[in-house]
PDB file of C-alpha atoms in Angstrom:
ATOM      1  CA  MET A   1      -5.344  -8.119 -13.676  1.00 68.00           C
ATOM      2  CA  ARG A   2      -4.970  -7.164 -17.141  1.00 79.00           C
ATOM      3  CA  ILE A   3      -7.508  -4.301 -17.088  1.00 83.00           C
ATOM      4  CA  GLN A   4      -6.019  -2.914 -13.888  1.00 86.00           C
ATOM      5  CA  GLY A   5      -2.477  -3.010 -15.682  1.00 88.00           C
ATOM      6  CA  LYS A   6      -3.844  -0.993 -18.694  1.00 90.00           C
ATOM      7  CA  MET A   7      -5.740   1.418 -16.023  1.00 93.00           C
ATOM      8  CA  PHE A   8      -2.278   2.018 -14.326  1.00 94.00           C
ATOM      9  CA  LEU A   9      -0.276   2.371 -17.702  1.00 94.00           C
ATOM     10  CA  TRP A  10      -2.624   5.011 -19.073  1.00 96.00           C
ATOM     11  CA  LEU A  11      -2.750   6.817 -15.941  1.00 96.00           C
ATOM     12  CA  SER A  12       1.149   6.743 -15.913  1.00 97.00           C
ATOM     13  CA  VAL A  13       0.785   8.488 -19.347  1.00 97.00           C
ATOM     14  CA  PHE A  14      -1.691  11.095 -18.174  1.00 97.00           C
ATOM     15  CA  ILE A  15       0.823  11.667 -15.005  1.00 97.00           C
ATOM     16  CA  LEU A  16       3.620  12.148 -17.266  1.00 97.00           C
ATOM     17  CA  ALA A  17       1.865  14.468 -19.648  1.00 97.00           C
ATOM     18  CA  MET A  18       0.739  16.894 -16.882  1.00 97.00           C
ATOM     19  CA  ALA A  19       4.423  16.384 -15.275  1.00 97.00           C
ATOM     20  CA  ILE A  20       5.743  18.000 -18.203  1.00 97.00           C
ATOM     21  CA  VAL A  21       2.918  20.588 -18.911  1.00 97.00           C
ATOM     22  CA  TYR A  22       3.545  21.591 -15.135  1.00 97.00           C
ATOM     23  CA  GLY A  23       6.983  21.478 -15.164  1.00 96.00           C
ATOM     24  CA  VAL A  24       7.082  23.874 -18.476  1.00 96.00           C
ATOM     25  CA  TRP A  25       4.114  26.007 -16.970  1.00 96.00           C
ATOM     26  CA  SER A  26       4.975  26.699 -13.503  1.00 95.00           C
ATOM     27  CA  LYS A  27       8.818  26.413 -13.402  1.00 91.00           C
ATOM     28  CA  GLU A  28       8.317  24.844  -9.761  1.00 93.00           C
ATOM     29  CA  PRO A  29      10.877  22.063  -9.150  1.00 94.00           C
ATOM     30  CA  ALA A  30       9.051  20.285  -6.036  1.00 96.00           C
ATOM     31  CA  GLY A  31       5.845  19.636  -7.790  1.00 95.00           C
ATOM     32  CA  THR A  32       7.472  18.635 -11.033  1.00 96.00           C
ATOM     33  CA  THR A  33       9.758  16.260  -9.238  1.00 97.00           C
ATOM     34  CA  ALA A  34       6.483  15.040  -7.140  1.00 97.00           C
ATOM     35  CA  LEU A  35       4.665  14.420 -10.532  1.00 97.00           C
ATOM     36  CA  PHE A  36       7.573  12.875 -12.040  1.00 97.00           C
ATOM     37  CA  LEU A  37       7.740  10.521  -9.285  1.00 97.00           C
ATOM     38  CA  GLY A  38       4.133   9.817  -9.325  1.00 97.00           C
ATOM     39  CA  PHE A  39       4.879   8.819 -12.827  1.00 97.00           C
ATOM     40  CA  GLY A  40       7.450   6.166 -11.736  1.00 97.00           C
ATOM     41  CA  LEU A  41       5.308   4.630  -9.205  1.00 97.00           C
ATOM     42  CA  SER A  42       1.932   4.361 -11.627  1.00 97.00           C
ATOM     43  CA  ILE A  43       4.702   3.013 -14.366  1.00 96.00           C
ATOM     44  CA  MET A  44       5.801   0.481 -11.789  1.00 96.00           C
ATOM     45  CA  ILE A  45       2.454  -0.949 -10.388  1.00 96.00           C
ATOM     46  CA  GLY A  46       0.971  -0.891 -14.177  1.00 94.00           C
ATOM     47  CA  TYR A  47       3.929  -3.184 -15.425  1.00 93.00           C
ATOM     48  CA  TYR A  48       3.662  -5.240 -12.287  1.00 94.00           C
ATOM     49  CA  LEU A  49       0.110  -5.978 -13.057  1.00 91.00           C
ATOM     50  CA  ALA A  50       0.775  -6.462 -16.538  1.00 89.00           C
ATOM     51  CA  PHE A  51       3.661  -8.862 -16.101  1.00 90.00           C
ATOM     52  CA  THR A  52       1.482 -11.000 -13.139  1.00 89.00           C
ATOM     53  CA  ALA A  53      -1.616 -10.911 -15.647  1.00 83.00           C
ATOM     54  CA  ARG A  54       0.316 -12.919 -17.793  1.00 82.00           C
ATOM     55  CA  ARG A  55       1.311 -15.636 -15.670  1.00 84.00           C
ATOM     56  CA  VAL A  56      -2.105 -16.290 -13.804  1.00 79.00           C
ATOM     57  CA  ASP A  57      -5.572 -17.462 -15.163  1.00 76.00           C
ATOM     58  CA  ALA A  58      -8.046 -14.827 -16.527  1.00 75.00           C
ATOM     59  CA  MET A  59     -10.271 -13.309 -13.615  1.00 74.00           C
ATOM     60  CA  ALA A  60     -13.937 -12.250 -14.067  1.00 73.00           C
ATOM     61  CA  GLN A  61     -12.901  -8.440 -14.251  1.00 72.00           C
ATOM     62  CA  ASP A  62     -10.821  -9.705 -17.440  1.00 72.00           C
ATOM     63  CA  ASN A  63     -14.120 -11.053 -19.074  1.00 76.00           C
ATOM     64  CA  LYS A  64     -16.716  -8.438 -20.414  1.00 78.00           C
ATOM     65  CA  ASP A  65     -19.803 -10.825 -20.209  1.00 82.00           C
ATOM     66  CA  ALA A  66     -18.931 -11.771 -16.632  1.00 79.00           C
ATOM     67  CA  ASP A  67     -21.166 -11.045 -13.526  1.00 81.00           C
ATOM     68  CA  VAL A  68     -20.554  -9.578 -10.089  1.00 74.00           C
ATOM     69  CA  ALA A  69     -21.299 -13.190  -8.648  1.00 79.00           C
ATOM     70  CA  ASP A  70     -18.760 -14.770 -10.809  1.00 76.00           C
ATOM     71  CA  GLU A  71     -15.859 -13.437  -8.643  1.00 75.00           C
ATOM     72  CA  ALA A  72     -17.680 -14.421  -5.300  1.00 78.00           C
ATOM     73  CA  GLY A  73     -15.889 -16.457  -2.776  1.00 77.00           C
ATOM     74  CA  GLU A  74     -13.816 -16.265   0.164  1.00 78.00           C
ATOM     75  CA  VAL A  75     -11.491 -13.020   0.317  1.00 72.00           C
ATOM     76  CA  GLY A  76      -9.475 -14.183   3.435  1.00 74.00           C
ATOM     77  CA  PHE A  77      -9.279 -14.085   7.085  1.00 74.00           C
ATOM     78  CA  PHE A  78      -9.300 -10.808   8.967  1.00 74.00           C
ATOM     79  CA  SER A  79      -8.790 -10.529  12.692  1.00 75.00           C
ATOM     80  CA  PRO A  80     -11.982  -9.595  14.543  1.00 77.00           C
ATOM     81  CA  HIS A  81     -10.533  -8.456  17.749  1.00 81.00           C
ATOM     82  CA  SER A  82      -6.987  -7.286  17.560  1.00 84.00           C
ATOM     83  CA  TRP A  83      -5.334  -4.550  19.541  1.00 87.00           C
ATOM     84  CA  GLN A  84      -2.039  -4.503  18.135  1.00 90.00           C
ATOM     85  CA  PRO A  85      -2.935  -1.778  15.423  1.00 91.00           C
ATOM     86  CA  LEU A  86      -3.376   0.522  18.203  1.00 93.00           C
ATOM     87  CA  SER A  87      -0.310   0.232  19.422  1.00 93.00           C
ATOM     88  CA  LEU A  88       1.405   0.491  16.238  1.00 94.00           C
ATOM     89  CA  ALA A  89      -0.940   3.975  15.430  1.00 95.00           C
ATOM     90  CA  ILE A  90       0.391   5.331  18.980  1.00 96.00           C
ATOM     91  CA  GLY A  91       3.997   4.319  18.294  1.00 96.00           C
ATOM     92  CA  GLY A  92       3.981   5.717  14.517  1.00 95.00           C
ATOM     93  CA  ALA A  93       2.441   8.860  15.900  1.00 96.00           C
ATOM     94  CA  LEU A  94       4.955   9.433  18.628  1.00 95.00           C
ATOM     95  CA  ALA A  95       7.441   8.550  15.912  1.00 95.00           C
ATOM     96  CA  PHE A  96       6.233  11.516  13.687  1.00 95.00           C
ATOM     97  CA  LEU A  97       5.954  13.540  16.526  1.00 96.00           C
ATOM     98  CA  ALA A  98       9.700  12.819  17.234  1.00 95.00           C
ATOM     99  CA  VAL A  99      10.572  14.819  13.960  1.00 92.00           C
ATOM    100  CA  ALA A 100       9.027  17.948  15.210  1.00 93.00           C
ATOM    101  CA  PHE A 101       9.668  18.057  19.057  1.00 94.00           C
ATOM    102  CA  GLY A 102      12.648  16.033  19.386  1.00 92.00           C
ATOM    103  CA  TRP A 103      14.588  12.838  18.345  1.00 92.00           C
ATOM    104  CA  TRP A 104      14.396  11.651  21.913  1.00 94.00           C
ATOM    105  CA  LEU A 105      10.712  10.749  21.982  1.00 94.00           C
ATOM    106  CA  LEU A 106      12.047   7.721  19.527  1.00 94.00           C
ATOM    107  CA  TYR A 107      12.910   6.282  22.827  1.00 95.00           C
ATOM    108  CA  PHE A 108       9.474   6.191  23.520  1.00 94.00           C
ATOM    109  CA  SER A 109       7.851   5.182  20.112  1.00 95.00           C
ATOM    110  CA  ALA A 110      10.316   2.556  18.790  1.00 95.00           C
ATOM    111  CA  PRO A 111       9.140  -0.117  21.765  1.00 95.00           C
ATOM    112  CA  MET A 112       5.596   0.628  21.089  1.00 95.00           C
ATOM    113  CA  ILE A 113       6.332   0.014  17.612  1.00 96.00           C
ATOM    114  CA  LEU A 114       8.265  -3.037  18.153  1.00 95.00           C
ATOM    115  CA  VAL A 115       5.726  -4.429  20.616  1.00 93.00           C
ATOM    116  CA  GLY A 116       2.584  -3.757  18.142  1.00 93.00           C
ATOM    117  CA  LEU A 117       4.516  -5.183  15.145  1.00 93.00           C
ATOM    118  CA  PHE A 118       5.623  -8.494  16.988  1.00 92.00           C
ATOM    119  CA  GLY A 119       2.373  -8.791  18.582  1.00 89.00           C
ATOM    120  CA  TRP A 120       0.490  -8.284  15.176  1.00 87.00           C
ATOM    121  CA  VAL A 121       2.630 -10.832  13.582  1.00 86.00           C
ATOM    122  CA  PHE A 122       2.657 -13.221  16.491  1.00 86.00           C
ATOM    123  CA  GLU A 123      -0.870 -12.920  17.275  1.00 83.00           C
ATOM    124  CA  TYR A 124      -2.049 -16.299  16.093  1.00 80.00           C
ATOM    125  CA  TYR A 125       1.079 -18.220  17.506  1.00 79.00           C
ATOM    126  CA  ARG A 126       0.418 -18.312  21.079  1.00 71.00           C
ATOM    127  CA  GLY A 127      -2.407 -17.879  23.238  1.00 66.00           C
ATOM    128  CA  GLU A 128      -6.059 -18.871  22.803  1.00 66.00           C
ATOM    129  CA  ASN A 129      -6.130 -18.076  19.166  1.00 63.00           C
ATOM    130  CA  GLN A 130      -3.139 -20.386  18.746  1.00 67.00           C
ATOM    131  CA  ASN A 131      -4.615 -22.663  16.074  1.00 63.00           C
ATOM    132  CA  GLN A 132      -7.060 -20.722  14.021  1.00 56.00           C
TER     133      GLN A 132
END
């Protein structure tokens, strides 16, 4: 984790330099603001990773002599057959369309988003996959 923290911190230094150069050169406020916000996001992620790296054990990527197989192992559980992301995607698309076409479209998108969200969260608390 230590190397990722350093990478984000160096990226934030680069973004800050580019924001200053872009702001002075172009005098355009929207792009300059976006670059400064990108700097802020990058510094937050870099600080979090550097702060967390001090609290956890050194990982394989922190060792210069490590092999790829040193970090092998179980990554986690991923649902192989969930339909809930489709419901969330359709509901999210309708919600974004509501901004363009009219807020009344949120009456259709909000229930789809809520059904997809609750279905995804509680997918393994009921039904045939209850104890996985």
